Amino acid sequence: MQGKLKVKLERVAHVRSGDKGNTSNIAVIAYHDEFYPLLKEQLTAARFKAFYRDAIKGEVTRHAADNLAALNFVAEGALGGGVSRSLSLDNYGKALSAAILGFEVEVPEQYGNLLRGA
Amino acid sequence: MQGGADIVVTGRVADPSLFLAPMMHEFGWRADDFAKLGAGSGLGHLLECGAQVTGGYFADPGFKDVPNPWDLAFPIAEVESDGSAVIAKVVGTGGAINAMTVKEQMLYEVHDPANYITPDVVVDFTTAAIEEAGPDRMRVSAISGKPRTPTLKVSMGCMEGFIGEDMFFYAGPGALRRAKLAKQILEERFRIVNLKADDLRIDFLGLNAIHGEATPSDAPEPYEVAVRVAARCKTREEAMKVGREIDGMAVSGVAMTGKRVPHQDRTREIIGVWSTLVPREQVPHAISWYES
């Protein structure tokens, strides 16, 4: 039986967020193709939404871009009512993607040498 | 552009249109060749945020390192007539172009990557191929397109009232417990002065002012905390109550409260944006010439 490593998402994928009105999109991109199926299985839209708790008020939709080894999460109601009227300090939600880097992912030990960072 | 225009006046376009237009001009792409328009708009999307594809908004030390990030280059797209391109930058400049920077920008501000809607075409990024073509050179090909939608997006500015905003500070051992009492005092004060706010936030900058409710419950206690207060109100007079109550925190609040000298920009009027779709035929184009 192959062992599993529990690591933060930051060692497995990189992220970027963008804004449209009151909706934020957070792209989660695997550092290696080997990691992508793990993300697809473990980082579901429901878990993503639960991880952000009430910081995302509306629905979360997950779009898969297999060719980019990337998942794009579209989070409605994540920007405090919209960029220009929001009381958020980070009006555009450009730092919002960073939170998901703390999501815990299980990685087979054989991929341990592919992990980024310490 | 064929007539040698100095200035081009457009109808409803989006950011990538500014890059698509010269490609259409140079290669003779037709306005209904949606495969080509999709490829060109997709490349335009990679370029439209400048250095966001050459290492800007990207560096994360130890994870994603960027050489000389203080000297970033604007991107260059060496476009072929089939709609593929090499994304490059001037040799010797700072920044980086690699599969990661290209993928991040490809998905930036995108919802469904198979259906990225622009006024010109619906772009499909899920067919794209990205490969290295040399140091800081990435070949991007096979972005595709689908017919444009029958609607255009219109964004309207709406008067949304006034935001009153200010912050004050705690530091050293116990900073957070003093900040929490300050928050409680302010909440009671706002009740006493009958603050009528459509939205109110009192956050601890350094702990939860950026990620809000997504902040982990076991986040470490910071050494310094700013209490950041913001309220959106219907009138300027209401929004000014925020600054007035925070002024009182210096003399009537919690021990060891740090504060800025009151400044003038604590209350500001805000214009919100409301967007919807309208049928294209409701947006006619016409140019009138006036000479004197």
CSV table of C-alpha atoms in Angstrom, one decimal:
chain,number,residue,atom,x,y,z
A,1,MET,CA,0.0,0.0,0.0
A,2,GLN,CA,1.4,3.3,-1.1
A,3,GLY,CA,1.8,6.0,1.6
A,4,LYS,CA,0.2,9.4,1.4
A,5,LEU,CA,1.6,12.8,2.2
A,6,LYS,CA,-0.7,15.5,3.6
A,7,VAL,CA,0.5,18.9,2.3
A,8,LYS,CA,-0.9,22.4,1.8
A,9,LEU,CA,-2.2,23.2,-1.7
A,10,GLU,CA,0.6,25.8,-2.1
A,11,ARG,CA,3.1,22.9,-2.6
A,12,VAL,CA,0.9,21.4,-5.4
A,13,ALA,CA,-0.6,24.3,-7.3
A,14,HIS,CA,-0.3,28.0,-8.0
A,15,VAL,CA,-3.3,30.3,-8.1
A,16,ARG,CA,-4.5,33.6,-9.6
A,17,SER,CA,-7.7,35.5,-8.9
A,18,GLY,CA,-9.6,37.9,-11.1
A,19,ASP,CA,-12.8,40.0,-10.8
A,20,LYS,CA,-16.0,40.6,-12.7
A,21,GLY,CA,-18.5,42.7,-10.7
A,22,ASN,CA,-19.2,40.9,-7.5
A,23,THR,CA,-17.8,37.6,-8.8
A,24,SER,CA,-14.3,36.4,-8.3
A,25,ASN,CA,-12.6,33.7,-10.3
A,26,ILE,CA,-9.8,31.8,-8.7
A,27,ALA,CA,-7.7,29.6,-11.0
A,28,VAL,CA,-5.9,26.7,-9.4
A,29,ILE,CA,-3.1,25.4,-11.7
A,30,ALA,CA,-1.2,22.2,-11.0
A,31,TYR,CA,2.6,22.6,-10.8
A,32,HIS,CA,2.9,19.1,-12.5
A,33,ASP,CA,0.5,17.1,-14.7
A,34,GLU,CA,0.8,14.3,-12.0
A,35,PHE,CA,-0.9,16.5,-9.5
A,36,TYR,CA,-3.9,17.5,-11.7
A,37,PRO,CA,-6.0,14.3,-11.2
A,38,LEU,CA,-5.5,14.7,-7.4
A,39,LEU,CA,-6.8,18.2,-7.5
A,40,LYS,CA,-9.7,17.2,-9.7
A,41,GLU,CA,-10.7,14.5,-7.2
A,42,GLN,CA,-10.0,16.3,-4.0
A,43,LEU,CA,-10.7,20.0,-4.6
A,44,THR,CA,-14.4,19.9,-5.5
A,45,ALA,CA,-16.6,23.0,-5.8
A,46,ALA,CA,-18.3,22.1,-2.6
A,47,ARG,CA,-15.1,21.8,-0.6
A,48,PHE,CA,-13.8,25.0,-2.2
A,49,LYS,CA,-16.9,26.9,-1.0
A,50,ALA,CA,-16.8,25.3,2.4
A,51,PHE,CA,-13.1,26.3,2.8
A,52,TYR,CA,-14.0,30.0,2.2
A,53,ARG,CA,-16.9,29.9,4.6
A,54,ASP,CA,-19.0,33.1,4.5
A,55,ALA,CA,-16.3,35.0,2.5
A,56,ILE,CA,-18.1,33.6,-0.5
A,57,LYS,CA,-21.8,34.4,-0.3
A,58,GLY,CA,-23.1,32.8,-3.4
A,59,GLU,CA,-22.6,29.7,-5.6
A,60,VAL,CA,-19.2,28.3,-6.6
A,61,THR,CA,-18.9,26.7,-10.1
A,62,ARG,CA,-15.8,24.7,-11.1
A,63,HIS,CA,-14.6,24.6,-14.6
A,64,ALA,CA,-11.9,22.2,-15.6
A,65,ALA,CA,-9.3,23.1,-18.3
A,66,ASP,CA,-7.6,19.7,-18.7
A,67,ASN,CA,-5.2,21.2,-21.3
A,68,LEU,CA,-3.9,23.6,-18.7
A,69,ALA,CA,-4.0,21.1,-15.8
A,70,ALA,CA,-6.1,23.8,-14.2
A,71,LEU,CA,-9.4,24.2,-12.3
A,72,ASN,CA,-11.1,27.5,-12.5
A,73,PHE,CA,-13.5,28.3,-9.6
A,74,VAL,CA,-16.1,31.0,-10.2
A,75,ALA,CA,-17.3,32.3,-6.8
A,76,GLU,CA,-20.4,34.5,-6.8
A,77,GLY,CA,-20.9,37.1,-4.1
A,78,ALA,CA,-17.2,37.1,-3.1
A,79,LEU,CA,-16.3,40.7,-3.5
A,80,GLY,CA,-18.4,42.5,-0.9
A,81,GLY,CA,-21.1,43.7,-3.4
A,82,GLY,CA,-18.8,44.6,-6.3
A,83,VAL,CA,-15.5,46.3,-6.9
A,84,SER,CA,-16.6,49.9,-6.7
A,85,ARG,CA,-19.1,49.7,-3.9
A,86,SER,CA,-17.3,47.1,-1.7
A,87,LEU,CA,-16.2,47.9,1.8
A,88,SER,CA,-13.3,45.4,1.2
A,89,LEU,CA,-9.8,46.7,1.4
A,90,ASP,CA,-8.9,44.3,-1.4
A,91,ASN,CA,-11.7,45.5,-3.7
A,92,TYR,CA,-10.6,43.4,-6.6
A,93,GLY,CA,-10.1,40.3,-4.5
A,94,LYS,CA,-6.6,40.0,-5.9
A,95,ALA,CA,-5.4,38.4,-2.6
A,96,LEU,CA,-8.5,36.2,-2.2
A,97,SER,CA,-6.9,33.3,-4.1
A,98,ALA,CA,-4.2,33.0,-1.4
A,99,ALA,CA,-6.6,31.5,1.2
A,100,ILE,CA,-7.1,28.3,-0.8
A,101,LEU,CA,-3.3,27.7,-0.7
A,102,GLY,CA,-3.9,26.5,2.9
A,103,PHE,CA,-6.3,23.7,1.7
A,104,GLU,CA,-4.9,20.3,2.6
A,105,VAL,CA,-4.2,17.8,-0.2
A,106,GLU,CA,-3.2,14.2,0.0
A,107,VAL,CA,-0.4,13.3,-2.4
A,108,PRO,CA,1.1,9.8,-3.0
A,109,GLU,CA,4.6,9.5,-1.5
A,110,GLN,CA,6.0,8.7,-4.9
A,111,TYR,CA,5.3,12.3,-6.0
A,112,GLY,CA,7.0,13.8,-2.9
A,113,ASN,CA,10.0,15.0,-4.9
A,114,LEU,CA,7.7,17.0,-7.2
A,115,LEU,CA,6.4,19.2,-4.3
A,116,ARG,CA,7.2,22.9,-4.4
A,117,GLY,CA,8.7,24.8,-1.5
A,118,ALA,CA,9.8,23.5,1.9
B,1,MET,CA,-6.8,51.1,-40.8
B,2,GLN,CA,-6.4,50.3,-44.5
B,3,GLY,CA,-7.1,54.0,-45.1
B,4,GLY,CA,-4.2,55.0,-42.9
B,5,ALA,CA,-6.2,56.1,-39.9
B,6,ASP,CA,-4.5,58.0,-37.1
B,7,ILE,CA,-7.2,57.3,-34.6
B,8,VAL,CA,-9.7,54.4,-34.6
B,9,VAL,CA,-13.1,55.0,-33.0
B,10,THR,CA,-14.8,51.8,-32.1
B,11,GLY,CA,-18.2,50.5,-31.0
B,12,ARG,CA,-18.5,48.3,-28.0
B,13,VAL,CA,-15.2,46.5,-27.7
B,14,ALA,CA,-13.3,44.8,-24.9
B,15,ASP,CA,-9.7,44.9,-23.9
B,16,PRO,CA,-8.5,42.1,-26.3
B,17,SER,CA,-10.2,43.8,-29.3
B,18,LEU,CA,-7.4,46.4,-29.3
B,19,PHE,CA,-5.0,43.6,-30.2
B,20,LEU,CA,-7.3,41.6,-32.4
B,21,ALA,CA,-7.9,44.6,-34.7
B,22,PRO,CA,-4.3,44.9,-36.0
B,23,MET,CA,-4.2,41.1,-36.5
B,24,MET,CA,-7.4,41.2,-38.6
B,25,HIS,CA,-5.9,44.1,-40.6
B,26,GLU,CA,-2.5,42.5,-41.1
B,27,PHE,CA,-3.7,39.0,-42.0
B,28,GLY,CA,-7.0,39.9,-43.7
B,29,TRP,CA,-9.1,37.8,-41.2
B,30,ARG,CA,-12.9,38.2,-41.9
B,31,ALA,CA,-15.2,39.4,-39.1
B,32,ASP,CA,-17.1,36.1,-39.3
B,33,ASP,CA,-14.0,33.9,-39.2
B,34,PHE,CA,-14.7,33.0,-35.5
B,35,ALA,CA,-11.9,30.4,-35.3
B,36,LYS,CA,-9.3,33.1,-36.2
B,37,LEU,CA,-11.0,35.8,-34.1
B,38,GLY,CA,-11.0,33.4,-31.1
B,39,ALA,CA,-7.3,32.8,-31.5
B,40,GLY,CA,-6.5,36.5,-31.9
B,41,SER,CA,-8.7,37.5,-29.0
B,42,GLY,CA,-7.2,34.8,-26.8
B,43,LEU,CA,-3.7,36.2,-27.6
B,44,GLY,CA,-5.1,39.7,-26.9
B,45,HIS,CA,-6.3,38.5,-23.5
B,46,LEU,CA,-2.8,37.3,-22.7
B,47,LEU,CA,-1.4,40.8,-23.6
B,48,GLU,CA,-4.1,43.0,-22.2
B,49,CYS,CA,-2.8,43.3,-18.6
B,50,GLY,CA,0.8,44.1,-19.7
B,51,ALA,CA,3.3,42.5,-17.4
B,52,GLN,CA,0.8,40.1,-15.9
B,53,VAL,CA,2.0,37.6,-18.4
B,54,THR,CA,5.7,38.4,-18.1
B,55,GLY,CA,6.1,37.9,-14.4
B,56,GLY,CA,3.9,40.7,-12.9
B,57,TYR,CA,1.4,39.7,-10.2
B,58,PHE,CA,3.2,36.3,-10.1
B,59,ALA,CA,6.2,36.2,-7.8
B,60,ASP,CA,6.0,34.1,-4.6
B,61,PRO,CA,9.4,33.7,-3.1
B,62,GLY,CA,10.6,30.0,-3.0
B,63,PHE,CA,7.6,28.9,-5.0
B,64,LYS,CA,7.5,31.0,-8.1
B,65,ASP,CA,10.6,33.2,-8.3
B,66,VAL,CA,10.9,36.0,-10.8
B,67,PRO,CA,14.3,37.5,-11.8
B,68,ASN,CA,14.6,41.3,-11.5
B,69,PRO,CA,10.9,41.9,-10.7
B,70,TRP,CA,11.5,45.7,-10.5
B,71,ASP,CA,12.3,45.9,-14.2
B,72,LEU,CA,9.4,44.0,-15.8
B,73,ALA,CA,9.0,44.0,-19.6
B,74,PHE,CA,5.8,44.5,-21.5
B,75,PRO,CA,4.9,41.3,-23.5
B,76,ILE,CA,5.4,40.9,-27.2
B,77,ALA,CA,3.3,38.5,-29.3
B,78,GLU,CA,5.0,37.3,-32.5
B,79,VAL,CA,1.7,36.4,-34.3
B,80,GLU,CA,1.4,34.0,-37.3
B,81,SER,CA,-1.4,34.2,-39.8
B,82,ASP,CA,-2.9,31.0,-38.3
B,83,GLY,CA,-3.5,32.7,-35.0
B,84,SER,CA,-0.6,31.1,-33.1
B,85,ALA,CA,2.1,33.2,-31.5
B,86,VAL,CA,5.2,33.2,-29.5
B,87,ILE,CA,4.9,35.3,-26.3
B,88,ALA,CA,8.2,37.0,-25.7
B,89,LYS,CA,9.9,40.0,-24.2
B,90,VAL,CA,12.9,42.1,-24.9
B,91,VAL,CA,16.1,40.3,-24.0
B,92,GLY,CA,17.8,41.6,-20.9
B,93,THR,CA,14.7,42.8,-19.2
B,94,GLY,CA,13.4,41.5,-15.8
B,95,GLY,CA,10.5,39.2,-15.3
B,96,ALA,CA,9.7,35.7,-16.7
B,97,ILE,CA,7.6,34.1,-19.4
B,98,ASN,CA,6.9,30.4,-18.8
B,99,ALA,CA,4.0,27.9,-18.9
B,100,MET,CA,2.9,29.1,-15.4
B,101,THR,CA,2.8,32.8,-16.3
B,102,VAL,CA,0.9,32.1,-19.5
B,103,LYS,CA,-1.6,29.7,-17.8
B,104,GLU,CA,-2.3,32.2,-15.0
B,105,GLN,CA,-3.0,35.0,-17.4
B,106,MET,CA,-5.0,32.8,-19.7
B,107,LEU,CA,-7.5,32.2,-16.9
B,108,TYR,CA,-7.3,35.7,-15.4
B,109,GLU,CA,-10.8,37.2,-15.1
B,110,VAL,CA,-12.2,34.2,-17.0
B,111,HIS,CA,-15.3,32.2,-15.9
B,112,ASP,CA,-15.9,29.3,-18.3
B,113,PRO,CA,-12.5,28.8,-20.1
B,114,ALA,CA,-14.4,27.1,-23.0
B,115,ASN,CA,-16.7,30.2,-23.4
B,116,TYR,CA,-14.9,33.4,-22.7
B,117,ILE,CA,-17.4,36.0,-24.1
B,118,THR,CA,-16.1,39.2,-25.8
B,119,PRO,CA,-18.1,41.5,-28.0
B,120,ASP,CA,-16.2,40.1,-31.1
B,121,VAL,CA,-16.2,36.4,-30.5
B,122,VAL,CA,-16.5,33.6,-27.8
B,123,VAL,CA,-13.0,32.4,-27.1
B,124,ASP,CA,-12.3,28.8,-26.2
B,125,PHE,CA,-9.1,28.4,-24.2
B,126,THR,CA,-9.6,24.6,-23.6
B,127,THR,CA,-8.1,23.8,-27.0
B,128,ALA,CA,-5.0,25.8,-26.4
B,129,ALA,CA,-1.5,24.3,-26.5
B,130,ILE,CA,1.4,25.9,-24.7
B,131,GLU,CA,5.0,24.9,-25.3
B,132,GLU,CA,8.5,26.4,-24.7
B,133,ALA,CA,10.1,28.0,-27.7
B,134,GLY,CA,13.3,29.2,-25.9
B,135,PRO,CA,14.2,31.1,-22.8
B,136,ASP,CA,11.3,33.5,-21.8
B,137,ARG,CA,9.6,32.5,-25.0
B,138,MET,CA,6.3,30.5,-25.0
B,139,ARG,CA,4.5,29.3,-28.1
B,140,VAL,CA,0.7,29.5,-27.8
B,141,SER,CA,-1.4,27.8,-30.4
B,142,ALA,CA,-4.8,26.3,-31.1
B,143,ILE,CA,-6.9,28.8,-29.1
B,144,SER,CA,-10.2,28.6,-30.8
B,145,GLY,CA,-13.4,30.6,-31.2
B,146,LYS,CA,-17.2,30.3,-31.5
B,147,PRO,CA,-19.7,32.8,-33.0
B,148,ARG,CA,-20.2,35.9,-31.0
B,149,THR,CA,-23.3,36.2,-28.8
B,150,PRO,CA,-26.4,38.3,-29.9
B,151,THR,CA,-26.0,40.6,-26.9
B,152,LEU,CA,-23.6,43.2,-25.6
B,153,LYS,CA,-22.8,44.0,-22.0
B,154,VAL,CA,-23.7,47.4,-20.7
B,155,SER,CA,-22.3,48.8,-17.5
B,156,MET,CA,-24.0,51.6,-15.7
B,157,GLY,CA,-22.8,53.8,-12.9
B,158,CYS,CA,-25.1,54.1,-10.0
B,159,MET,CA,-25.0,56.5,-7.1
B,160,GLU,CA,-24.5,54.1,-4.2
B,161,GLY,CA,-24.1,56.6,-1.3
B,162,PHE,CA,-21.1,57.3,0.8
B,163,ILE,CA,-18.3,55.3,2.5
B,164,GLY,CA,-16.9,56.5,5.8
B,165,GLU,CA,-13.6,54.8,6.6
B,166,ASP,CA,-10.7,55.0,9.0
B,167,MET,CA,-8.4,52.9,11.1
B,168,PHE,CA,-6.5,53.0,14.3
B,169,PHE,CA,-3.8,50.8,15.8
B,170,TYR,CA,-2.6,48.4,18.5
B,171,ALA,CA,0.8,46.9,19.0
B,172,GLY,CA,2.8,44.7,21.4
B,173,PRO,CA,1.6,42.0,23.8
B,174,GLY,CA,-2.1,41.9,24.0
B,175,ALA,CA,-2.7,44.0,20.8
B,176,LEU,CA,-5.5,41.8,19.7
B,177,ARG,CA,-7.4,41.8,23.0
B,178,ARG,CA,-7.4,45.6,23.0
B,179,ALA,CA,-8.5,45.6,19.4
B,180,LYS,CA,-11.4,43.3,20.2
B,181,LEU,CA,-12.6,45.6,23.0
B,182,ALA,CA,-12.2,48.6,20.7
B,183,LYS,CA,-14.5,46.9,18.2
B,184,GLN,CA,-17.1,46.2,20.9
B,185,ILE,CA,-17.0,49.9,22.1
B,186,LEU,CA,-17.4,51.1,18.5
B,187,GLU,CA,-20.4,48.8,17.9
B,188,GLU,CA,-22.1,50.1,21.0
B,189,ARG,CA,-21.2,53.7,20.0
B,190,PHE,CA,-22.7,53.3,16.5
B,191,ARG,CA,-25.9,52.0,18.2
B,192,ILE,CA,-26.0,55.0,20.5
B,193,VAL,CA,-25.5,57.6,17.7
B,194,ASN,CA,-28.0,55.6,15.6
B,195,LEU,CA,-25.6,55.0,12.6
B,196,LYS,CA,-27.8,54.0,9.6
B,197,ALA,CA,-25.5,51.9,7.5
B,198,ASP,CA,-26.3,49.7,4.5
B,199,ASP,CA,-23.1,47.8,5.2
B,200,LEU,CA,-20.6,48.0,8.1
B,201,ARG,CA,-17.3,46.2,8.6
B,202,ILE,CA,-15.0,46.4,11.6
B,203,ASP,CA,-12.0,44.2,10.8
B,204,PHE,CA,-8.6,43.5,12.3
B,205,LEU,CA,-6.0,44.4,9.7
B,206,GLY,CA,-3.2,41.9,10.2
B,207,LEU,CA,-5.6,39.1,11.1
B,208,ASN,CA,-8.8,39.1,9.1
B,209,ALA,CA,-9.4,42.3,7.1
B,210,ILE,CA,-8.5,40.7,3.8
B,211,HIS,CA,-9.8,37.2,3.9
B,212,GLY,CA,-12.7,37.9,6.3
B,213,GLU,CA,-14.7,34.8,7.2
B,214,ALA,CA,-12.2,32.7,5.2
B,215,THR,CA,-9.5,33.4,7.9
B,216,PRO,CA,-8.5,30.1,9.6
B,217,SER,CA,-9.7,29.9,13.2
B,218,ASP,CA,-6.2,28.9,14.3
B,219,ALA,CA,-4.5,31.9,12.5
B,220,PRO,CA,-1.6,33.1,14.8
B,221,GLU,CA,-2.1,36.3,16.8
B,222,PRO,CA,-0.4,39.2,15.2
B,223,TYR,CA,2.1,41.5,17.0
B,224,GLU,CA,0.4,44.6,15.5
B,225,VAL,CA,-3.2,45.1,14.6
B,226,ALA,CA,-5.0,47.9,12.8
B,227,VAL,CA,-8.7,48.2,13.5
B,228,ARG,CA,-10.2,49.1,10.2
B,229,VAL,CA,-13.7,50.5,10.1
B,230,ALA,CA,-15.8,51.1,7.0
B,231,ALA,CA,-19.5,51.8,6.6
B,232,ARG,CA,-21.6,52.4,3.5
B,233,CYS,CA,-24.4,54.9,4.1
B,234,LYS,CA,-27.0,56.7,2.1
B,235,THR,CA,-25.9,60.2,3.0
B,236,ARG,CA,-22.6,61.9,3.6
B,237,GLU,CA,-23.7,63.0,7.1
B,238,GLU,CA,-24.3,59.4,8.2
B,239,ALA,CA,-20.9,58.2,6.8
B,240,MET,CA,-19.1,61.0,8.7
B,241,LYS,CA,-20.2,59.4,11.9
B,242,VAL,CA,-17.5,56.8,11.3
B,243,GLY,CA,-14.7,59.3,11.5
B,244,ARG,CA,-16.3,61.2,14.4
B,245,GLU,CA,-16.6,58.1,16.6
B,246,ILE,CA,-13.0,57.0,15.7
B,247,ASP,CA,-11.7,60.4,16.8
B,248,GLY,CA,-13.2,59.6,20.2
B,249,MET,CA,-11.2,56.4,20.4
B,250,ALA,CA,-8.0,58.4,21.1
B,251,VAL,CA,-9.2,59.8,24.3
B,252,SER,CA,-12.2,57.7,25.3
B,253,GLY,CA,-11.3,54.3,24.0
B,254,VAL,CA,-8.9,51.5,25.0
B,255,ALA,CA,-5.4,51.9,26.5
B,256,MET,CA,-2.5,52.3,24.1
B,257,THR,CA,-4.6,53.2,21.1
B,258,GLY,CA,-2.5,54.5,18.2
B,259,LYS,CA,-4.2,56.9,15.8
B,260,ARG,CA,-3.5,59.1,12.8
B,261,VAL,CA,-4.2,62.8,12.8
B,262,PRO,CA,-7.8,63.1,11.4
B,263,HIS,CA,-7.6,63.7,7.7
B,264,GLN,CA,-10.1,64.8,5.1
B,265,ASP,CA,-10.6,61.8,2.9
B,266,ARG,CA,-12.4,59.6,5.4
B,267,THR,CA,-15.7,60.1,3.7
B,268,ARG,CA,-16.1,59.6,0.0
B,269,GLU,CA,-19.0,59.3,-2.5
B,270,ILE,CA,-19.1,56.1,-4.4
B,271,ILE,CA,-20.4,55.1,-7.8
B,272,GLY,CA,-21.3,51.5,-8.1
B,273,VAL,CA,-21.5,49.6,-11.4
B,274,TRP,CA,-24.6,47.7,-12.5
B,275,SER,CA,-24.3,45.5,-15.6
B,276,THR,CA,-26.7,43.8,-17.9
B,277,LEU,CA,-27.0,42.5,-21.4
B,278,VAL,CA,-28.8,44.2,-24.3
B,279,PRO,CA,-29.5,43.0,-27.8
B,280,ARG,CA,-26.8,44.2,-30.3
B,281,GLU,CA,-29.4,45.8,-32.6
B,282,GLN,CA,-30.3,48.3,-29.8
B,283,VAL,CA,-26.8,49.7,-30.0
B,284,PRO,CA,-26.5,51.3,-33.5
B,285,HIS,CA,-23.3,52.9,-34.6
B,286,ALA,CA,-23.1,56.2,-36.4
B,287,ILE,CA,-20.4,58.8,-36.9
B,288,SER,CA,-21.2,62.5,-37.4
B,289,TRP,CA,-18.6,64.9,-38.7
B,290,TYR,CA,-18.5,68.5,-37.5
B,291,GLU,CA,-16.0,71.0,-38.9
B,292,SER,CA,-15.5,74.6,-38.1
